[in-house]
Protein backbone atom coordinates (compact mmCIF):
# COMPACT_ATOMS: atom_id res chain seq x y z
CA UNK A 1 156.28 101.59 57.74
CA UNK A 2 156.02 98.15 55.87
CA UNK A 3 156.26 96.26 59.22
CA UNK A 4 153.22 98.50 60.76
CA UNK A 5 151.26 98.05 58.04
CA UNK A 6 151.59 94.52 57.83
CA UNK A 7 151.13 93.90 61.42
CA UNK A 8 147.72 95.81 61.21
CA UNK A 9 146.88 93.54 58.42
CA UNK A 10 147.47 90.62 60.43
CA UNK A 11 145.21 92.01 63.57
CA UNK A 12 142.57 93.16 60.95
CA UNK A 13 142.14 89.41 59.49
CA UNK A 14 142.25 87.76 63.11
CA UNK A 15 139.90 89.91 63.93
CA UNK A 16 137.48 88.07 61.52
CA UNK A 17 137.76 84.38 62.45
CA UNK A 18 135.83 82.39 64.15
CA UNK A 19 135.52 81.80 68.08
CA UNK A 20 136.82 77.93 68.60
CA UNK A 21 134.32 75.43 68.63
CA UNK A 22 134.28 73.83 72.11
CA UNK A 23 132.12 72.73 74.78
CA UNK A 24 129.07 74.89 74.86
CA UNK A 25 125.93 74.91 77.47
CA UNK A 26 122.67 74.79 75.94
CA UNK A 27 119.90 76.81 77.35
CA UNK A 28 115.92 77.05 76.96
CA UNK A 29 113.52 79.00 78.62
CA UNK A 30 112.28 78.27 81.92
CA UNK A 31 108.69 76.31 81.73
CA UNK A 32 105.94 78.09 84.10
CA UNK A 33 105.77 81.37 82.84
CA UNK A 34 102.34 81.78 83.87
CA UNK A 35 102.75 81.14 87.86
CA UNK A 36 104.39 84.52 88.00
CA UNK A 37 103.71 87.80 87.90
CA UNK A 38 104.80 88.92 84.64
CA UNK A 39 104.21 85.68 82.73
CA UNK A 40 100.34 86.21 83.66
CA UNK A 41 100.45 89.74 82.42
CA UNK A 42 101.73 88.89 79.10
CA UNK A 43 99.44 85.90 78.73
CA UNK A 44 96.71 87.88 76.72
CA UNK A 45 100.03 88.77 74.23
CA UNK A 46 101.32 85.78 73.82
CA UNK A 47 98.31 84.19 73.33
CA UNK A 48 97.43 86.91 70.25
CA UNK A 49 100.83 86.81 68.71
CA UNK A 50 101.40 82.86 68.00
CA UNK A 51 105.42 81.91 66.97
CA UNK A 52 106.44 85.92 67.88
CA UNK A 53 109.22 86.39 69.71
CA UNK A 54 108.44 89.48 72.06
CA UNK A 55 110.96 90.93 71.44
CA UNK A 56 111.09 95.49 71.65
CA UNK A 57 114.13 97.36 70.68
CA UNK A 58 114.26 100.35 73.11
CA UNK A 59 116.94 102.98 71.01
CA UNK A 60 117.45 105.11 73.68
CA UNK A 61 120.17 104.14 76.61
CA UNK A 62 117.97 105.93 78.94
CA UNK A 63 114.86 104.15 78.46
CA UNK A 64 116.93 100.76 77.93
CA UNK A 65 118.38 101.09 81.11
CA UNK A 66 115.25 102.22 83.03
CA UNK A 67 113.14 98.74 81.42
CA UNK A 68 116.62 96.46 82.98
CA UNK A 69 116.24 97.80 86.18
CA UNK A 70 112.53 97.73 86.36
CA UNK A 71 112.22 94.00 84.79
CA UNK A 72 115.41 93.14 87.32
CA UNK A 73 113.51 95.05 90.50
CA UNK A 74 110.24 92.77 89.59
CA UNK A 75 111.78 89.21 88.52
CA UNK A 76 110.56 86.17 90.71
CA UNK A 77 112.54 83.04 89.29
CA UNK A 78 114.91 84.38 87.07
CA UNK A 79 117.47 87.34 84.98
CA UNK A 80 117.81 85.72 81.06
CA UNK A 81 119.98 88.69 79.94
CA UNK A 82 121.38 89.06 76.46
CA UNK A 83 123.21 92.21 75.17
CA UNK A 84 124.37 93.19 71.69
CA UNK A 85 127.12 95.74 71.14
């Protein structure tokens, strides 16, 4: 029982170090925004919200889901996808 316990111990604390530091790509956002589509129907917002990131949290799954396909279905230069679990 001793020897179970302490081996969950030992996964629990790994489980809160760090990933390694190594070689890492930086990334930025794509310059031109406004020759496509979508970047010239969010002008007028961007425009009114200086420094704001844009960003909407959709709670549901459903409605999540339904905004990646339809952003996917419509992109023209690019797919910048992040996801949080």
């Amino acid at each position: 029982m001793r020897a179970a316990a302490l081996v969950l111990a030992c996964v629990a604390l790994a489980a809160c170090t760090r990933l390694p530091d190594g070689e890492r790509t930086r990334s930025s956002a794509l310059d031109g925004g406004s020759e496509t589509r979508l970047g010239r129907a969010l002008a007028p917002a961007i425009k009114a919200n200086p420094g704001k990131s844009g960003v909407y949290a959709l709670p549901d799954g459903r409605d999540a889901f339904a905004a990646r396909v339809l952003l996917a279905r419509f992109a023209e230069r690019s797919l910048d996808v992040q996801y949080y679990i």
